[in-house]
Amino acid sequence: MARLEIEGLCKGWDFPVIDRMDLTVEEGEFFVVVGPSGIGKTTLLRLIAGLEVPNEGRIILGGKDISRLPPYRRRVAMTFESYALYPHLSVFENIASPLRARRLPKAEVQQRVMDVARLLKIDPLVSRRPAEISGGQKQRTALGRTLVAEPEAFLLDEPISHLDAKIRHELRAQFHTLEALRKVATIYVTHDYTEALSLGDRIGVAGPGGFQQIGGAHEVFERPETLFVAEHMGQPSINVLQCELASENGALLARHMESTLAVPVAGPHVQRLNGAGSGRVTYGIRPQHVSVVLDGEDLRADQHVVESTVTLFEPLGTYAILIAEAGGATITALSSPEHRYDHGERVRLAIDTTRAFFFDPESGRNLVL
């Protein structure tokens, strides 16, 4: 089996970009690396492809250490964000280029290129040059050049990030169904958390030096191990409040240190937080778990209501973003676009206390896992 293994990988220049990274991607697994720009995602792919040399560590593909092999001897294929197409060659010749380099028979090249072109629905375009096709078609051409190589690992570097929303959606759907990507280890890099959640068999959230968390989509989104993960998986971004834990009338409260806002801690979290005593915590609640209370609406016992004043209301089609001030604290909530709110309008916000996160303010570690 062509399993891809990374052991103790290090790469840095003036500072470590990748610091003792360990990772295993199984044959047939679609592994997505997500994280902000400049965190080392592309560097990881370049190390695997042989375009960069690691300072330390090993890269093993199919049981063979390829760490010091030149790129042309590594059975990997990489798609670049910038397409990297040859402008003077046709779509056909661009896709065929890795096969030509291996001097395969002409009939085999013809068959494999056309099979991939039909798969990606660009077969009518094979005689055109890159300047004569659209951005989405260029990306399909670049992807076709990668797929036709039949490598032991695919490396996809933000392949659809700069395309328009419709084409991104279409290509994401194709990634789900492309059999070639499901036969070998694939690493897909993106800064878009929705792509990661949609595509990944597993997701690695990249942070300073390496992975902050690796897991399935539901696990990474619903059970972030660190504040960094919580902040980079979700849009709008999670509400973050620096709080002090305090007991009052037998209940444990998280009191915002810069306002009068105080939110009760839900029962399931109390036992885990009791060890923190009256210490500081970083309180996190996603906007999806803060809602506007409508007149006559029934609330659950675990929803805490706060009086607030609207500072921004932004309708976005199927939902709206509402930002409000509650006791001096700023809170972002999601709302129905059918109910419009004006700046300065008073609203009641319901916080689902069972969906709150509590992080260590120093390490960022999730305290309630």
GROMACS .gro file of C-alpha atoms in nm:
model
  369
    1MET     CA    1   0.000   0.000   0.000
    2ALA     CA    2   0.124   0.353  -0.087
    3ARG     CA    3   0.083   0.505   0.256
    4LEU     CA    4   0.241   0.849   0.301
    5GLU     CA    5   0.426   0.891   0.631
    6ILE     CA    6   0.597   1.199   0.772
    7GLU     CA    7   0.824   1.152   1.072
    8GLY     CA    8   0.978   1.436   1.274
    9LEU     CA    9   0.977   1.673   0.978
   10CYS     CA   10   1.145   2.010   1.035
   11LYS     CA   11   1.184   2.304   0.801
   12GLY     CA   12   1.267   2.662   0.877
   13TRP     CA   13   1.468   2.962   0.775
   14ASP     CA   14   1.500   3.241   1.033
   15PHE     CA   15   1.231   3.064   1.238
   16PRO     CA   16   1.076   2.714   1.231
   17VAL     CA   17   0.789   2.685   0.981
   18ILE     CA   18   0.740   2.312   1.035
   19ASP     CA   19   0.862   2.179   1.368
   20ARG     CA   20   0.888   1.802   1.421
   21MET     CA   21   0.572   1.719   1.230
   22ASP     CA   22   0.436   1.365   1.232
   23LEU     CA   23   0.158   1.261   0.993
   24THR     CA   24   0.028   0.946   0.826
   25VAL     CA   25  -0.206   0.961   0.525
   26GLU     CA   26  -0.342   0.623   0.423
   27GLU     CA   27  -0.380   0.499   0.066
   28GLY     CA   28  -0.716   0.625  -0.061
   29GLU     CA   29  -0.747   0.891   0.210
   30PHE     CA   30  -0.831   1.252   0.121
   31PHE     CA   31  -0.651   1.457   0.388
   32VAL     CA   32  -0.715   1.832   0.400
   33VAL     CA   33  -0.470   2.080   0.553
   34VAL     CA   34  -0.646   2.403   0.651
   35GLY     CA   35  -0.504   2.715   0.811
   36PRO     CA   36  -0.422   3.082   0.757
   37SER     CA   37  -0.170   3.211   0.504
   38GLY     CA   38   0.198   3.194   0.592
   39ILE     CA   39   0.164   2.900   0.829
   40GLY     CA   40   0.360   2.645   0.620
   41LYS     CA   41   0.087   2.460   0.429
   42THR     CA   42   0.251   2.500   0.088
   43THR     CA   43   0.594   2.435   0.238
   44LEU     CA   44   0.469   2.094   0.353
   45LEU     CA   45   0.364   2.004  -0.002
   46ARG     CA   46   0.691   2.131  -0.148
   47LEU     CA   47   0.885   1.916   0.098
   48ILE     CA   48   0.687   1.607  -0.002
   49ALA     CA   49   0.730   1.687  -0.372
   50GLY     CA   50   1.104   1.742  -0.333
   51LEU     CA   51   1.095   2.112  -0.418
   52GLU     CA   52   1.231   2.194  -0.071
   53VAL     CA   53   1.481   1.998   0.140
   54PRO     CA   54   1.390   1.928   0.506
   55ASN     CA   55   1.626   2.030   0.785
   56GLU     CA   56   1.536   1.711   0.969
   57GLY     CA   57   1.294   1.421   0.947
   58ARG     CA   58   1.182   1.163   0.695
   59ILE     CA   59   0.917   1.137   0.423
   60ILE     CA   60   0.816   0.779   0.348
   61LEU     CA   61   0.594   0.682   0.055
   62GLY     CA   62   0.492   0.321   0.003
   63GLY     CA   63   0.748   0.210   0.260
   64LYS     CA   64   1.037   0.389   0.083
   65ASP     CA   65   1.223   0.688   0.227
   66ILE     CA   66   1.203   0.958  -0.042
   67SER     CA   67   1.335   1.245   0.172
   68ARG     CA   68   1.652   1.291  -0.033
   69LEU     CA   69   1.528   1.183  -0.375
   70PRO     CA   70   1.507   1.445  -0.651
   71PRO     CA   71   1.154   1.546  -0.755
   72TYR     CA   72   1.155   1.345  -1.078
   73ARG     CA   73   1.217   1.022  -0.885
   74ARG     CA   74   0.926   1.074  -0.646
   75ARG     CA   75   0.594   0.917  -0.745
   76VAL     CA   76   0.397   1.226  -0.648
   77ALA     CA   77   0.198   1.475  -0.856
   78MET     CA   78   0.132   1.832  -0.748
   79THR     CA   79  -0.127   2.087  -0.864
   80PHE     CA   80  -0.029   2.449  -0.803
   81GLU     CA   81  -0.256   2.738  -0.711
   82SER     CA   82  -0.126   2.937  -1.009
   83TYR     CA   83  -0.208   2.663  -1.268
   84ALA     CA   84   0.156   2.660  -1.395
   85LEU     CA   85   0.041   2.575  -1.748
   86TYR     CA   86   0.270   2.602  -2.050
   87PRO     CA   87   0.120   2.895  -2.246
   88HIS     CA   88   0.255   2.778  -2.585
   89LEU     CA   89   0.109   2.426  -2.552
   90SER     CA   90  -0.248   2.311  -2.608
   91VAL     CA   91  -0.468   2.175  -2.330
   92PHE     CA   92  -0.391   1.827  -2.463
   93GLU     CA   93  -0.014   1.880  -2.456
   94ASN     CA   94  -0.026   2.038  -2.109
   95ILE     CA   95  -0.208   1.734  -1.971
   96ALA     CA   96   0.023   1.500  -2.163
   97SER     CA   97   0.347   1.662  -2.044
   98PRO     CA   98   0.422   1.423  -1.754
   99LEU     CA   99   0.356   1.126  -1.983
  100ARG     CA  100   0.579   1.267  -2.256
  101ALA     CA  101   0.855   1.309  -1.998
  102ARG     CA  102   0.830   0.935  -1.923
  103ARG     CA  103   0.842   0.859  -2.299
  104LEU     CA  104   0.527   0.650  -2.298
  105PRO     CA  105   0.391   0.517  -2.628
  106LYS     CA  106   0.192   0.770  -2.832
  107ALA     CA  107  -0.125   0.558  -2.829
  108GLU     CA  108  -0.115   0.525  -2.449
  109VAL     CA  109  -0.063   0.900  -2.408
  110GLN     CA  110  -0.359   0.970  -2.636
  111GLN     CA  111  -0.585   0.730  -2.446
  112ARG     CA  112  -0.493   0.848  -2.097
  113VAL     CA  113  -0.513   1.219  -2.179
  114MET     CA  114  -0.854   1.187  -2.341
  115ASP     CA  115  -0.985   0.969  -2.057
  116VAL     CA  116  -0.889   1.238  -1.805
  117ALA     CA  117  -1.018   1.520  -2.027
  118ARG     CA  118  -1.358   1.349  -2.057
  119LEU     CA  119  -1.364   1.289  -1.683
  120LEU     CA  120  -1.309   1.661  -1.619
  121LYS     CA  121  -1.543   1.766  -1.901
  122ILE     CA  122  -1.277   1.954  -2.095
  123ASP     CA  123  -1.245   1.711  -2.388
  124PRO     CA  124  -1.393   1.967  -2.635
  125LEU     CA  125  -1.112   2.208  -2.537
  126VAL     CA  126  -0.804   1.990  -2.589
  127SER     CA  127  -0.686   2.177  -2.899
  128ARG     CA  128  -0.702   2.522  -2.735
  129ARG     CA  129  -0.421   2.704  -2.559
  130PRO     CA  130  -0.446   2.836  -2.200
  131ALA     CA  131  -0.511   3.194  -2.317
  132GLU     CA  132  -0.824   3.071  -2.496
  133ILE     CA  133  -0.998   2.908  -2.199
  134SER     CA  134  -1.157   3.030  -1.874
  135GLY     CA  135  -1.009   3.021  -1.525
  136GLY     CA  136  -1.215   2.718  -1.429
  137GLN     CA  137  -1.108   2.537  -1.746
  138LYS     CA  138  -0.744   2.622  -1.676
  139GLN     CA  139  -0.780   2.474  -1.329
  140ARG     CA  140  -0.934   2.158  -1.474
  141THR     CA  141  -0.642   2.137  -1.717
  142ALA     CA  142  -0.391   2.167  -1.433
  143LEU     CA  143  -0.582   1.904  -1.237
  144GLY     CA  144  -0.590   1.679  -1.545
  145ARG     CA  145  -0.212   1.703  -1.576
  146THR     CA  146  -0.189   1.588  -1.216
  147LEU     CA  147  -0.440   1.303  -1.249
  148VAL     CA  148  -0.296   1.161  -1.570
  149ALA     CA  149   0.038   1.092  -1.403
  150GLU     CA  150  -0.110   0.809  -1.190
  151PRO     CA  151   0.122   0.879  -0.895
  152GLU     CA  152   0.134   0.721  -0.551
  153ALA     CA  153   0.032   1.052  -0.389
  154PHE     CA  154  -0.153   1.363  -0.500
  155LEU     CA  155  -0.062   1.708  -0.362
  156LEU     CA  156  -0.321   1.979  -0.432
  157ASP     CA  157  -0.220   2.334  -0.332
  158GLU     CA  158  -0.529   2.559  -0.302
  159PRO     CA  159  -0.644   2.443  -0.647
  160ILE     CA  160  -0.976   2.631  -0.651
  161SER     CA  161  -0.928   2.918  -0.405
  162HIS     CA  162  -0.926   3.201  -0.661
  163LEU     CA  163  -1.213   3.076  -0.878
  164ASP     CA  164  -1.566   3.213  -0.856
  165ALA     CA  165  -1.816   3.052  -0.618
  166LYS     CA  166  -2.008   2.856  -0.883
  167ILE     CA  167  -1.695   2.694  -1.028
  168ARG     CA  168  -1.558   2.621  -0.679
  169HIS     CA  169  -1.881   2.439  -0.595
  170GLU     CA  170  -1.866   2.236  -0.918
  171LEU     CA  171  -1.503   2.137  -0.867
  172ARG     CA  172  -1.560   2.045  -0.501
  173ALA     CA  173  -1.832   1.807  -0.621
  174GLN     CA  174  -1.586   1.655  -0.868
  175PHE     CA  175  -1.324   1.601  -0.598
  176HIS     CA  176  -1.579   1.384  -0.417
  177THR     CA  177  -1.631   1.161  -0.719
  178LEU     CA  178  -1.289   1.142  -0.889
  179GLU     CA  179  -1.189   0.779  -0.849
  180ALA     CA  180  -0.822   0.859  -0.913
  181LEU     CA  181  -0.810   1.071  -0.596
  182ARG     CA  182  -0.963   0.787  -0.395
  183LYS     CA  183  -0.699   0.532  -0.494
  184VAL     CA  184  -0.391   0.699  -0.349
  185ALA     CA  185  -0.295   0.925  -0.059
  186THR     CA  186  -0.408   1.281  -0.131
  187ILE     CA  187  -0.317   1.598   0.059
  188TYR     CA  188  -0.531   1.901  -0.025
  189VAL     CA  189  -0.429   2.244   0.107
  190THR     CA  190  -0.677   2.528   0.162
  191HIS     CA  191  -0.738   2.834   0.379
  192ASP     CA  192  -1.117   2.787   0.344
  193TYR     CA  193  -1.269   2.595   0.634
  194THR     CA  194  -1.583   2.514   0.431
  195GLU     CA  195  -1.369   2.332   0.173
  196ALA     CA  196  -1.198   2.143   0.453
  197LEU     CA  197  -1.525   2.036   0.615
  198SER     CA  198  -1.675   1.941   0.279
  199LEU     CA  199  -1.386   1.742   0.134
  200GLY     CA  200  -1.172   1.594   0.407
  201ASP     CA  201  -1.182   1.234   0.526
  202ARG     CA  202  -0.967   1.390   0.797
  203ILE     CA  203  -0.865   1.750   0.853
  204GLY     CA  204  -0.539   1.886   0.989
  205VAL     CA  205  -0.565   2.240   1.125
  206ALA     CA  206  -0.223   2.394   1.065
  207GLY     CA  207  -0.087   2.642   1.316
  208PRO     CA  208   0.255   2.779   1.409
  209GLY     CA  209   0.506   2.495   1.370
  210GLY     CA  210   0.264   2.221   1.270
  211PHE     CA  211  -0.080   2.077   1.333
  212GLN     CA  212  -0.295   2.211   1.616
  213GLN     CA  213  -0.548   1.929   1.569
  214ILE     CA  214  -0.614   1.636   1.337
  215GLY     CA  215  -0.953   1.467   1.315
  216GLY     CA  216  -1.279   1.426   1.128
  217ALA     CA  217  -1.483   1.728   1.019
  218HIS     CA  218  -1.738   1.700   1.301
  219GLU     CA  219  -1.470   1.646   1.565
  220VAL     CA  220  -1.257   1.942   1.461
  221PHE     CA  221  -1.554   2.179   1.435
  222GLU     CA  222  -1.750   2.069   1.742
  223ARG     CA  223  -1.460   1.973   1.971
  224PRO     CA  224  -1.170   2.209   1.899
  225GLU     CA  225  -0.868   2.122   2.109
  226THR     CA  226  -0.736   2.479   2.113
  227LEU     CA  227  -0.861   2.836   2.076
  228PHE     CA  228  -0.659   2.860   1.753
  229VAL     CA  229  -0.864   2.576   1.601
  230ALA     CA  230  -1.194   2.727   1.718
  231GLU     CA  231  -1.105   3.067   1.570
  232HIS     CA  232  -1.007   2.924   1.231
  233MET     CA  233  -1.296   2.680   1.185
  234GLY     CA  234  -1.613   2.881   1.142
  235GLN     CA  235  -1.755   3.196   0.989
  236PRO     CA  236  -1.843   3.441   1.135
  237SER     CA  237  -1.558   3.389   1.377
  238ILE     CA  238  -1.628   3.258   1.726
  239ASN     CA  239  -1.708   3.511   2.000
  240VAL     CA  240  -1.411   3.527   2.239
  241LEU     CA  241  -1.441   3.684   2.585
  242GLN     CA  242  -1.180   3.697   2.860
  243CYS     CA  243  -1.366   3.590   3.174
  244GLU     CA  244  -1.324   3.515   3.542
  245LEU     CA  245  -1.495   3.213   3.695
  246ALA     CA  246  -1.699   3.293   4.006
  247SER     CA  247  -1.955   3.111   4.220
  248GLU     CA  248  -2.280   3.291   4.297
  249ASN     CA  249  -2.584   3.145   4.473
  250GLY     CA  250  -2.459   2.794   4.407
  251ALA     CA  251  -2.404   2.854   4.035
  252LEU     CA  252  -2.076   2.888   3.846
  253LEU     CA  253  -2.057   3.203   3.632
  254ALA     CA  254  -1.818   3.323   3.364
  255ARG     CA  255  -1.786   3.699   3.422
  256HIS     CA  256  -1.648   3.907   3.137
  257MET     CA  257  -1.351   4.100   3.274
  258GLU     CA  258  -1.415   4.412   3.063
  259SER     CA  259  -1.792   4.451   3.101
  260THR     CA  260  -2.087   4.361   3.323
  261LEU     CA  261  -2.176   4.052   3.117
  262ALA     CA  262  -2.195   3.728   3.316
  263VAL     CA  263  -2.301   3.392   3.168
  264PRO     CA  264  -2.382   3.081   3.372
  265VAL     CA  265  -2.173   2.771   3.308
  266ALA     CA  266  -2.385   2.477   3.189
  267GLY     CA  267  -2.400   2.169   3.410
  268PRO     CA  268  -2.186   1.941   3.188
  269HIS     CA  269  -1.897   2.191   3.205
  270VAL     CA  270  -1.911   2.270   3.577
  271GLN     CA  271  -1.729   1.960   3.699
  272ARG     CA  272  -1.444   2.003   3.450
  273LEU     CA  273  -1.404   2.370   3.539
  274ASN     CA  274  -1.427   2.331   3.915
  275GLY     CA  275  -1.057   2.256   3.922
  276ALA     CA  276  -0.995   2.601   3.779
  277GLY     CA  277  -1.158   2.753   4.090
  278SER     CA  278  -1.201   3.127   4.048
  279GLY     CA  279  -0.934   3.147   3.778
  280ARG     CA  280  -0.941   3.313   3.440
  281VAL     CA  281  -1.074   3.144   3.128
  282THR     CA  282  -1.121   3.239   2.765
  283TYR     CA  283  -1.491   3.193   2.692
  284GLY     CA  284  -1.591   3.103   2.338
  285ILE     CA  285  -1.936   3.078   2.183
  286ARG     CA  286  -2.003   3.046   1.810
  287PRO     CA  287  -2.248   3.297   1.653
  288GLN     CA  288  -2.455   2.995   1.543
  289HIS     CA  289  -2.531   2.934   1.910
  290VAL     CA  290  -2.642   3.290   1.987
  291SER     CA  291  -2.989   3.383   1.864
  292VAL     CA  292  -3.229   3.676   1.880
  293VAL     CA  293  -3.527   3.607   2.109
  294LEU     CA  294  -3.854   3.677   1.930
  295ASP     CA  295  -4.172   3.789   2.106
  296GLY     CA  296  -4.354   3.492   2.255
  297GLU     CA  297  -4.067   3.252   2.189
  298ASP     CA  298  -4.024   2.965   2.435
  299LEU     CA  299  -3.672   2.923   2.566
  300ARG     CA  300  -3.488   2.622   2.705
  301ALA     CA  301  -3.351   2.622   3.057
  302ASP     CA  302  -2.993   2.612   2.924
  303GLN     CA  303  -3.038   2.931   2.718
  304HIS     CA  304  -2.917   3.244   2.895
  305VAL     CA  305  -3.081   3.570   2.784
  306VAL     CA  306  -2.893   3.900   2.778
  307GLU     CA  307  -3.026   4.246   2.696
  308SER     CA  308  -2.830   4.406   2.414
  309THR     CA  309  -2.816   4.691   2.163
  310VAL     CA  310  -2.770   4.634   1.789
  311THR     CA  311  -2.457   4.789   1.638
  312LEU     CA  312  -2.467   4.614   1.298
  313PHE     CA  313  -2.720   4.408   1.102
  314GLU     CA  314  -2.596   4.248   0.778
  315PRO     CA  315  -2.836   4.033   0.570
  316LEU     CA  316  -2.656   3.767   0.365
  317GLY     CA  317  -2.931   3.587   0.178
  318THR     CA  318  -3.036   3.281   0.378
  319TYR     CA  319  -2.913   3.427   0.708
  320ALA     CA  320  -2.804   3.755   0.863
  321ILE     CA  321  -2.519   3.857   1.092
  322LEU     CA  322  -2.616   4.067   1.392
  323ILE     CA  323  -2.355   4.235   1.611
  324ALA     CA  324  -2.471   4.377   1.942
  325GLU     CA  325  -2.335   4.525   2.263
  326ALA     CA  326  -2.439   4.344   2.580
  327GLY     CA  327  -2.332   4.505   2.906
  328GLY     CA  328  -2.026   4.648   2.735
  329ALA     CA  329  -1.927   4.323   2.560
  330THR     CA  330  -1.954   4.279   2.182
  331ILE     CA  331  -2.138   3.964   2.071
  332THR     CA  332  -2.200   3.834   1.719
  333ALA     CA  333  -2.514   3.629   1.652
  334LEU     CA  334  -2.685   3.473   1.352
  335SER     CA  335  -3.037   3.585   1.272
  336SER     CA  336  -3.311   3.534   1.016
  337PRO     CA  337  -3.291   3.787   0.731
  338GLU     CA  338  -3.670   3.821   0.749
  339HIS     CA  339  -3.643   4.020   1.073
  340ARG     CA  340  -3.447   4.340   1.016
  341TYR     CA  341  -3.289   4.529   1.305
  342ASP     CA  342  -3.177   4.890   1.312
  343HIS     CA  343  -2.865   5.036   1.467
  344GLY     CA  344  -2.938   5.116   1.832
  345GLU     CA  345  -3.240   4.884   1.852
  346ARG     CA  346  -3.277   4.687   2.175
  347VAL     CA  347  -3.288   4.308   2.136
  348ARG     CA  348  -3.263   4.006   2.364
  349LEU     CA  349  -2.997   3.751   2.278
  350ALA     CA  350  -3.017   3.387   2.389
  351ILE     CA  351  -2.681   3.215   2.448
  352ASP     CA  352  -2.687   2.834   2.436
  353THR     CA  353  -2.469   2.768   2.740
  354THR     CA  354  -2.428   2.398   2.657
  355ARG     CA  355  -2.238   2.492   2.337
  356ALA     CA  356  -1.982   2.719   2.504
  357PHE     CA  357  -1.609   2.647   2.502
  358PHE     CA  358  -1.365   2.732   2.780
  359PHE     CA  359  -0.998   2.772   2.694
  360ASP     CA  360  -0.688   2.821   2.906
  361PRO     CA  361  -0.593   3.189   2.855
  362GLU     CA  362  -0.222   3.105   2.847
  363SER     CA  363  -0.195   2.783   2.645
  364GLY     CA  364  -0.523   2.809   2.453
  365ARG     CA  365  -0.607   2.448   2.546
  366ASN     CA  366  -0.976   2.352   2.560
  367LEU     CA  367  -1.058   2.293   2.928
  368VAL     CA  368  -1.387   2.107   2.880
  369LEU     CA  369  -1.293   1.821   2.648
   0.00000   0.00000   0.00000
